[in-house]
PDB file of C-alpha atoms in Angstrom:
ATOM      1  CA  MET A   1     -30.703  15.093 -18.141  1.00 60.00           C
ATOM      2  CA  ALA A   2     -29.029  12.401 -16.073  1.00 72.00           C
ATOM      3  CA  GLN A   3     -30.209  11.569 -12.605  1.00 86.00           C
ATOM      4  CA  GLN A   4     -28.379  13.094  -9.644  1.00 91.00           C
ATOM      5  CA  ILE A   5     -27.004  11.233  -6.632  1.00 93.00           C
ATOM      6  CA  ARG A   6     -29.453  13.083  -4.330  1.00 94.00           C
ATOM      7  CA  GLU A   7     -32.315  11.213  -6.035  1.00 92.00           C
ATOM      8  CA  ILE A   8     -31.024   7.726  -5.157  1.00 92.00           C
ATOM      9  CA  MET A   9     -28.833   8.217  -2.067  1.00 93.00           C
ATOM     10  CA  SER A  10     -29.793   6.886   1.327  1.00 92.00           C
ATOM     11  CA  THR A  11     -30.222   9.564   3.979  1.00 93.00           C
ATOM     12  CA  ASP A  12     -30.622   7.141   6.880  1.00 91.00           C
ATOM     13  CA  ILE A  13     -26.902   7.024   7.641  1.00 92.00           C
ATOM     14  CA  VAL A  14     -25.165   5.200  10.447  1.00 94.00           C
ATOM     15  CA  SER A  15     -21.720   6.571  11.238  1.00 96.00           C
ATOM     16  CA  VAL A  16     -19.024   6.308  13.889  1.00 98.00           C
ATOM     17  CA  SER A  17     -16.681   8.793  15.483  1.00 98.00           C
ATOM     18  CA  PRO A  18     -12.914   8.293  15.217  1.00 98.00           C
ATOM     19  CA  GLU A  19     -12.725   7.726  18.981  1.00 98.00           C
ATOM     20  CA  GLN A  20     -15.282   4.909  19.122  1.00 98.00           C
ATOM     21  CA  SER A  21     -13.823   1.413  19.420  1.00 97.00           C
ATOM     22  CA  ILE A  22     -13.534  -0.928  16.465  1.00 96.00           C
ATOM     23  CA  GLN A  23     -15.776  -3.314  18.430  1.00 96.00           C
ATOM     24  CA  GLU A  24     -18.498  -0.627  18.487  1.00 97.00           C
ATOM     25  CA  ALA A  25     -18.013  -0.087  14.742  1.00 97.00           C
ATOM     26  CA  ALA A  26     -18.263  -3.832  14.041  1.00 96.00           C
ATOM     27  CA  SER A  27     -21.389  -4.051  16.189  1.00 97.00           C
ATOM     28  CA  LEU A  28     -23.026  -1.171  14.273  1.00 97.00           C
ATOM     29  CA  MET A  29     -22.131  -2.868  10.982  1.00 96.00           C
ATOM     30  CA  LYS A  30     -23.777  -6.078  12.178  1.00 96.00           C
ATOM     31  CA  GLN A  31     -26.911  -4.303  13.477  1.00 97.00           C
ATOM     32  CA  ASN A  32     -27.333  -2.367  10.243  1.00 94.00           C
ATOM     33  CA  ASP A  33     -26.201  -5.126   7.870  1.00 91.00           C
ATOM     34  CA  VAL A  34     -23.514  -2.966   6.243  1.00 90.00           C
ATOM     35  CA  GLY A  35     -19.849  -3.581   5.533  1.00 90.00           C
ATOM     36  CA  SER A  36     -18.615  -0.035   6.007  1.00 92.00           C
ATOM     37  CA  LEU A  37     -19.327   3.096   8.001  1.00 96.00           C
ATOM     38  CA  PRO A  38     -18.344   6.702   7.431  1.00 96.00           C
ATOM     39  CA  VAL A  39     -16.170   8.094  10.212  1.00 97.00           C
ATOM     40  CA  VAL A  40     -17.545  11.500  11.141  1.00 96.00           C
ATOM     41  CA  GLU A  41     -16.099  14.238  13.332  1.00 95.00           C
ATOM     42  CA  ASN A  42     -18.064  17.482  13.781  1.00 92.00           C
ATOM     43  CA  GLY A  43     -20.352  16.431  10.916  1.00 88.00           C
ATOM     44  CA  GLN A  44     -17.451  16.049   8.493  1.00 93.00           C
ATOM     45  CA  VAL A  45     -16.390  12.780   6.898  1.00 95.00           C
ATOM     46  CA  ILE A  46     -12.764  12.222   7.881  1.00 96.00           C
ATOM     47  CA  GLY A  47     -12.585   8.550   6.996  1.00 96.00           C
ATOM     48  CA  ILE A  48     -14.374   5.324   6.309  1.00 96.00           C
ATOM     49  CA  ILE A  49     -14.008   2.021   8.134  1.00 96.00           C
ATOM     50  CA  THR A  50     -14.853  -1.311   6.587  1.00 94.00           C
ATOM     51  CA  ASP A  51     -15.189  -4.799   7.964  1.00 94.00           C
ATOM     52  CA  ARG A  52     -12.095  -5.571   5.895  1.00 92.00           C
ATOM     53  CA  ASP A  53     -10.170  -2.697   7.537  1.00 94.00           C
ATOM     54  CA  ILE A  54     -10.985  -4.163  10.954  1.00 95.00           C
ATOM     55  CA  ALA A  55      -9.953  -7.665   9.878  1.00 93.00           C
ATOM     56  CA  LEU A  56      -6.686  -6.634   8.210  1.00 92.00           C
ATOM     57  CA  ARG A  57      -5.576  -3.696  10.351  1.00 91.00           C
ATOM     58  CA  SER A  58      -6.458  -5.017  13.792  1.00 90.00           C
ATOM     59  CA  THR A  59      -7.697  -8.591  14.104  1.00 86.00           C
ATOM     60  CA  SER A  60      -4.943 -10.063  11.901  1.00 85.00           C
ATOM     61  CA  GLU A  61      -2.357  -8.206  13.974  1.00 85.00           C
ATOM     62  CA  GLY A  62      -3.815  -9.339  17.306  1.00 86.00           C
ATOM     63  CA  LYS A  63      -4.875  -5.850  18.393  1.00 87.00           C
ATOM     64  CA  GLU A  64      -7.495  -5.312  21.084  1.00 90.00           C
ATOM     65  CA  THR A  65     -11.098  -4.638  20.074  1.00 90.00           C
ATOM     66  CA  THR A  66     -10.968  -1.502  22.205  1.00 94.00           C
ATOM     67  CA  ILE A  67      -8.613   0.393  19.875  1.00 96.00           C
ATOM     68  CA  PRO A  68     -10.187   3.495  18.339  1.00 97.00           C
ATOM     69  CA  VAL A  69     -11.628   3.487  14.831  1.00 97.00           C
ATOM     70  CA  ARG A  70      -9.050   6.182  13.975  1.00 97.00           C
ATOM     71  CA  GLU A  71      -6.300   3.505  14.037  1.00 95.00           C
ATOM     72  CA  CYS A  72      -7.969   1.277  11.432  1.00 95.00           C
ATOM     73  CA  MET A  73      -9.947   3.609   9.183  1.00 96.00           C
ATOM     74  CA  THR A  74      -9.078   4.726   5.684  1.00 94.00           C
ATOM     75  CA  GLU A  75      -8.472   8.464   5.819  1.00 95.00           C
ATOM     76  CA  ASN A  76      -9.671  11.024   3.279  1.00 91.00           C
ATOM     77  CA  PRO A  77     -12.214   8.780   1.542  1.00 93.00           C
ATOM     78  CA  THR A  78     -13.593   9.525  -1.891  1.00 94.00           C
ATOM     79  CA  VAL A  79     -16.883  11.428  -1.554  1.00 95.00           C
ATOM     80  CA  ALA A  80     -19.643  12.608  -3.885  1.00 95.00           C
ATOM     81  CA  SER A  81     -21.727  15.757  -4.004  1.00 96.00           C
ATOM     82  CA  PRO A  82     -25.525  15.407  -4.080  1.00 96.00           C
ATOM     83  CA  SER A  83     -25.656  17.047  -7.518  1.00 95.00           C
ATOM     84  CA  MET A  84     -23.177  14.560  -9.025  1.00 94.00           C
ATOM     85  CA  ASP A  85     -24.455  12.666 -12.036  1.00 92.00           C
ATOM     86  CA  VAL A  86     -25.214   9.008 -11.284  1.00 90.00           C
ATOM     87  CA  HIS A  87     -23.075   7.933 -14.257  1.00 87.00           C
ATOM     88  CA  GLU A  88     -20.127   9.836 -12.799  1.00 91.00           C
ATOM     89  CA  ALA A  89     -20.642   8.167  -9.405  1.00 90.00           C
ATOM     90  CA  ALA A  90     -20.627   4.725 -11.060  1.00 88.00           C
ATOM     91  CA  ARG A  91     -17.413   5.620 -12.906  1.00 90.00           C
ATOM     92  CA  ILE A  92     -15.727   6.820  -9.700  1.00 92.00           C
ATOM     93  CA  MET A  93     -16.802   3.728  -7.780  1.00 90.00           C
ATOM     94  CA  ALA A  94     -15.353   1.477 -10.481  1.00 88.00           C
ATOM     95  CA  GLU A  95     -12.152   3.505 -10.802  1.00 91.00           C
ATOM     96  CA  LYS A  96     -11.540   3.728  -7.048  1.00 90.00           C
ATOM     97  CA  GLN A  97     -12.689   0.138  -6.372  1.00 88.00           C
ATOM     98  CA  ILE A  98     -15.306   1.153  -3.808  1.00 89.00           C
ATOM     99  CA  ARG A  99     -18.834  -0.048  -3.101  1.00 87.00           C
ATOM    100  CA  ARG A 100     -20.073   2.898  -1.021  1.00 90.00           C
ATOM    101  CA  LEU A 101     -19.699   6.611  -1.552  1.00 93.00           C
ATOM    102  CA  PRO A 102     -20.413   9.159   1.217  1.00 95.00           C
ATOM    103  CA  VAL A 103     -22.391  12.150  -0.081  1.00 96.00           C
ATOM    104  CA  VAL A 104     -21.204  15.479   1.292  1.00 96.00           C
ATOM    105  CA  GLU A 105     -22.714  18.954   0.974  1.00 95.00           C
ATOM    106  CA  ASN A 106     -21.098  22.066   2.460  1.00 92.00           C
ATOM    107  CA  GLY A 107     -18.587  19.806   4.197  1.00 88.00           C
ATOM    108  CA  GLN A 108     -21.303  17.824   5.999  1.00 93.00           C
ATOM    109  CA  LEU A 109     -22.323  14.182   5.496  1.00 94.00           C
ATOM    110  CA  ILE A 110     -25.875  14.100   4.104  1.00 95.00           C
ATOM    111  CA  GLY A 111     -26.143  10.656   2.523  1.00 95.00           C
ATOM    112  CA  MET A 112     -24.569   7.473   1.215  1.00 94.00           C
ATOM    113  CA  VAL A 113     -24.839   5.866  -2.180  1.00 93.00           C
ATOM    114  CA  ALA A 114     -24.044   2.194  -2.605  1.00 89.00           C
ATOM    115  CA  ILE A 115     -23.350   0.181  -5.717  1.00 84.00           C
ATOM    116  CA  GLY A 116     -26.695  -1.533  -5.004  1.00 82.00           C
ATOM    117  CA  ASP A 117     -28.479   1.834  -5.224  1.00 81.00           C
ATOM    118  CA  LEU A 118     -27.219   2.162  -8.787  1.00 77.00           C
ATOM    119  CA  ALA A 119     -28.306  -1.376  -9.609  1.00 69.00           C
ATOM    120  CA  THR A 120     -31.901  -0.677  -8.492  1.00 63.00           C
ATOM    121  CA  GLU A 121     -32.196   2.075 -11.066  1.00 56.00           C
ATOM    122  CA  GLU A 122     -32.920   0.147 -14.240  1.00 52.00           C
ATOM    123  CA  ILE A 123     -31.044   2.439 -16.602  1.00 47.00           C
ATOM    124  CA  TYR A 124     -27.870   2.167 -14.510  1.00 50.00           C
ATOM    125  CA  GLN A 125     -27.807  -1.609 -14.072  1.00 49.00           C
ATOM    126  CA  ASN A 126     -25.144  -2.097 -16.749  1.00 58.00           C
ATOM    127  CA  GLU A 127     -22.909   0.559 -15.204  1.00 57.00           C
ATOM    128  CA  ALA A 128     -23.416  -0.829 -11.712  1.00 52.00           C
ATOM    129  CA  GLY A 129     -22.623  -4.331 -12.948  1.00 57.00           C
ATOM    130  CA  GLU A 130     -19.522  -3.095 -14.717  1.00 63.00           C
ATOM    131  CA  ALA A 131     -18.397  -1.140 -11.643  1.00 60.00           C
ATOM    132  CA  LEU A 132     -18.993  -4.141  -9.391  1.00 56.00           C
ATOM    133  CA  SER A 133     -17.109  -6.479 -11.695  1.00 64.00           C
ATOM    134  CA  GLN A 134     -14.158  -4.073 -11.717  1.00 60.00           C
ATOM    135  CA  ILE A 135     -14.295  -3.834  -7.920  1.00 57.00           C
ATOM    136  CA  SER A 136     -14.486  -7.609  -7.571  1.00 57.00           C
ATOM    137  CA  GLU A 137     -11.504  -8.131  -9.883  1.00 57.00           C
ATOM    138  CA  ASN A 138      -9.255  -6.206  -7.531  1.00 52.00           C
ATOM    139  CA  THR A 139      -9.292  -7.727  -4.072  1.00 48.00           C
ATOM    140  CA  ASP A 140      -6.758  -5.260  -2.667  1.00 48.00           C
ATOM    141  CA  HIS A 141      -9.154  -2.366  -2.042  1.00 46.00           C
ATOM    142  CA  THR A 142      -9.580  -0.488   1.215  1.00 50.00           C
ATOM    143  CA  ASN A 143     -12.512   1.923   0.802  1.00 52.00           C
ATOM    144  CA  ALA A 144     -15.064  -0.814   0.079  1.00 48.00           C
TER     145      ALA A 144
END
């Protein structure tokens, strides 16, 4: 039987609220050495914000760093369930051109799985590499 996402996901999740500023989001990304954060309201994932979102949707347009995350985030991000097969997660990540997948159970954020998590599992290295190469080929992605 294939491994489930719950076995490799990270449960130490840093998130932001939609009302926090993009400066706060960028600061959290820097502190935690991540390129994206789930946007959570009442425990539910309503979006994801990436360093690229901040650069393209605010900085490049000369917006203030005090604008809320809500104005730059990608809404309705792709999510996984903890019982999802790791192979399926790799396929979704490649198809959707994303590097991180929030894991949601009963509507609540419980974890994150990154392309790197797949790569650390020896049997999934080929899939992770293939997913990453597909992601890297397309530079016009937003949920990375």
